[in-house]
Coordinates of C-alpha atoms and ligand atoms in Angstrom, one line a residue:
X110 CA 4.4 -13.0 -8.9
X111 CA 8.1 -12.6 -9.1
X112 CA 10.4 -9.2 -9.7
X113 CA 11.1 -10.5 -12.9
X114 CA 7.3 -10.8 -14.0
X115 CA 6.4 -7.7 -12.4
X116 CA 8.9 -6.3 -14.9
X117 CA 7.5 -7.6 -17.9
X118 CA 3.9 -6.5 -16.7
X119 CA 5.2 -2.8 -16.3
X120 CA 7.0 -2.9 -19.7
X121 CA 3.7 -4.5 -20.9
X122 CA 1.7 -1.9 -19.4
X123 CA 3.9 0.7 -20.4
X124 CA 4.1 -0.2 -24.1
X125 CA -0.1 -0.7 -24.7
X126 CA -1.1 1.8 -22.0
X127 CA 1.5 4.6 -22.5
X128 CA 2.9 3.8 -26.3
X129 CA 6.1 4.2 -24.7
X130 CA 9.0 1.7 -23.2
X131 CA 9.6 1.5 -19.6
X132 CA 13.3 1.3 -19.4
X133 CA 14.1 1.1 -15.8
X134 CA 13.6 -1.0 -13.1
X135 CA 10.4 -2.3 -11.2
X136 CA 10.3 -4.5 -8.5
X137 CA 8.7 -5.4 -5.2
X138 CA 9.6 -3.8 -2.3
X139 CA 9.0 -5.2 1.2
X140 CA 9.8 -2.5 3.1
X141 CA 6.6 -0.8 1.9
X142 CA 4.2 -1.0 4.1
X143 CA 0.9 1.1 3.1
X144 CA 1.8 2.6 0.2
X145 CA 0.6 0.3 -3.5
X146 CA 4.1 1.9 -5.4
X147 CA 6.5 4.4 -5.2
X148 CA 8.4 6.3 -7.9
X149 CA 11.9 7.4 -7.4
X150 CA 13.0 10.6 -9.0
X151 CA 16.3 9.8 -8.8
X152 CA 16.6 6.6 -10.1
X153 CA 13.4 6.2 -12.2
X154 CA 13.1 3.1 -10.9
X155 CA 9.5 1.5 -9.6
X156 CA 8.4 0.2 -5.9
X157 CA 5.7 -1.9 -6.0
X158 CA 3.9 -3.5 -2.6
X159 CA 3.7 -7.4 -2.7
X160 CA 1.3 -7.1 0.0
X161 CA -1.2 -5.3 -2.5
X162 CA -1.0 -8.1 -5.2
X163 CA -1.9 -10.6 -2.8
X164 CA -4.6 -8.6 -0.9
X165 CA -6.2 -7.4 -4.3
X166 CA -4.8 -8.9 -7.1
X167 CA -3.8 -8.5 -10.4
X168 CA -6.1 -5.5 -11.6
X169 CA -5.9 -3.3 -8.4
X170 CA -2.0 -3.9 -8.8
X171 CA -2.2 -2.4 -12.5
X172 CA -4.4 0.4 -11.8
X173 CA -1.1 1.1 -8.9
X174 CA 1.0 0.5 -12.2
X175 CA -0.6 3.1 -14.6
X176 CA -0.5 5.0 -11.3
X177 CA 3.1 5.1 -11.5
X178 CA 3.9 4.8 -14.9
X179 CA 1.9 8.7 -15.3
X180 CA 4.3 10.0 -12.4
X181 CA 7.2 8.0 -14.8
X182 CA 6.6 9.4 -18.3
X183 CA 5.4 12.9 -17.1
X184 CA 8.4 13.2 -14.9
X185 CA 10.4 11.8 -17.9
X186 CA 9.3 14.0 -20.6
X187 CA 9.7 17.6 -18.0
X188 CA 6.1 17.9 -17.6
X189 CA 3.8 17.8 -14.5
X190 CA 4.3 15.2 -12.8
X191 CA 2.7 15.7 -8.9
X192 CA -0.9 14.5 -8.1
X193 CA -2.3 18.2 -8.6
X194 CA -0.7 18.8 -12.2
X195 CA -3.6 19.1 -14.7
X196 CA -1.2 17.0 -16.7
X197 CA -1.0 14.2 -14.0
X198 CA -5.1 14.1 -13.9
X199 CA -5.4 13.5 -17.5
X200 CA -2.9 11.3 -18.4
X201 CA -4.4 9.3 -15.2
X202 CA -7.7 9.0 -16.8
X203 CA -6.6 8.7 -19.9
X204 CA -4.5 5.2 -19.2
X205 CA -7.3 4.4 -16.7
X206 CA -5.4 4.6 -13.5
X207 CA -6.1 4.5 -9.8
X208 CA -6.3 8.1 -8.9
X209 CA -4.4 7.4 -5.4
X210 CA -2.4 4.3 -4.8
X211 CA -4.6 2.2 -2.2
X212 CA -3.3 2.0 0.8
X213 CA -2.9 -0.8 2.7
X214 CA -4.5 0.3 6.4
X215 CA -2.6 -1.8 9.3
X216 CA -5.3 -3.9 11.4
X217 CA -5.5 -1.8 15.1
X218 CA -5.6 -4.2 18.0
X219 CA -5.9 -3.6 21.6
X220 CA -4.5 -5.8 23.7
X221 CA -5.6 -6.5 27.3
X222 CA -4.3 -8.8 29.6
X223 CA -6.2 -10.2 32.8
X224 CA -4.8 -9.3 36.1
X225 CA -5.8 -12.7 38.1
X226 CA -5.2 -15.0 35.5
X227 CA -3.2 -13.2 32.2
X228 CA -4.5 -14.0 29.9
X229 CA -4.3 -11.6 27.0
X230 CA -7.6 -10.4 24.9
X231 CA -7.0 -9.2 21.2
X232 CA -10.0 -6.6 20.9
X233 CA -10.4 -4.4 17.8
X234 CA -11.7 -1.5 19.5
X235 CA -11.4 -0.2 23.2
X236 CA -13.0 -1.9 25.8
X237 CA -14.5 -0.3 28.9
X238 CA -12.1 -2.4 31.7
X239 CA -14.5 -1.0 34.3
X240 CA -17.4 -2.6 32.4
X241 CA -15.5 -5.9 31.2
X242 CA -14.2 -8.7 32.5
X243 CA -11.8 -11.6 31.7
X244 CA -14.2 -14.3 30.1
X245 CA -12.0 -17.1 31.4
X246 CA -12.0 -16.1 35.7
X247 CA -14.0 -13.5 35.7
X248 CA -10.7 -11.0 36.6
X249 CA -10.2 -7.7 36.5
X250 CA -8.9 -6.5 33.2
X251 CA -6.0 -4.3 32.2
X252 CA -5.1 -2.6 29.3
X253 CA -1.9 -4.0 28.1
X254 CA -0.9 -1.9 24.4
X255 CA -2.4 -1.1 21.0
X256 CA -0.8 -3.4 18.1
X257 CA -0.7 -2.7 14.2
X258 CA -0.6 -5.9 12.2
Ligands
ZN321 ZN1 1.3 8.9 -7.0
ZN322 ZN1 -8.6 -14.3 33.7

């Protein structure tokens, strides 16, 4: 999905959903990493996360959009706005919203490396070295760092 259809979709949304326009601008954002949107206050403009289109698709990302959109036209209009305004809550069941943008939890790896050979093991959880070995040579292993992906 392009900026430029992820616009439409919000005006869409906005229009059936909300029986208002969405004037601004929505887009994706890369730099977001576990949040599904963002609204700016400032600008009124949207942040959307690619990463949640492609993980969940098309009706996760417009339950994020409704999400936003309530934050939007609340903000908009002077009235409550934030996650614990009565306001907020109804409007967001209302439209049929998700109550909290999903986030997108970064995979936790541990990384090990072997001491006679180095080889590096990828393990999702912790391993006991004293207990373990390297599966290759048999070597001592060591643990190396913990990665988010
Ligand atoms: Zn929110
Ligand atoms: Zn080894």
């Amino acid at each position: 999905m392009t900026d430029q259809e992820l616009q439409t979709l919000v005006e869409k949304i906005s229009q059936e959903s909300f029986r208002q326009p969405f004037c601004h601008q929505a887009r994706f954002n890369r730099r977001l990493k576990t949040t599904g949107g963002r609204y700016h206050l400032q600008s009124h403009n949207l942040d959307f996360n690619q990463l949640l289109f492609e993980k969940y698709g098309e009706t996760e990302l417009i339950k994020v959009i409704k999400h936003e959109l309530c934050h939007y036209h609340l903000h908009l209009a002077g009235r409550g706005y934030q996650h614990r305004d009565l306001e907020f809550k109804q409007l967001l069941k209302k439209t049929g919203g998700s109550r909290f943008a999903p986030t997108l939890t970064p995979a936790v790896f541990q990384i090990y490396q072997c001491q006679q050979c180095y080889k590096e093991i990828k393990r999702r959880r912790k391993i006991d070295t004293k207990r373990y070995v390297c599966g290759s040579c048999q070597g001592t292993l060591k643990f190396l760092k913990t990665i988010e992906t």
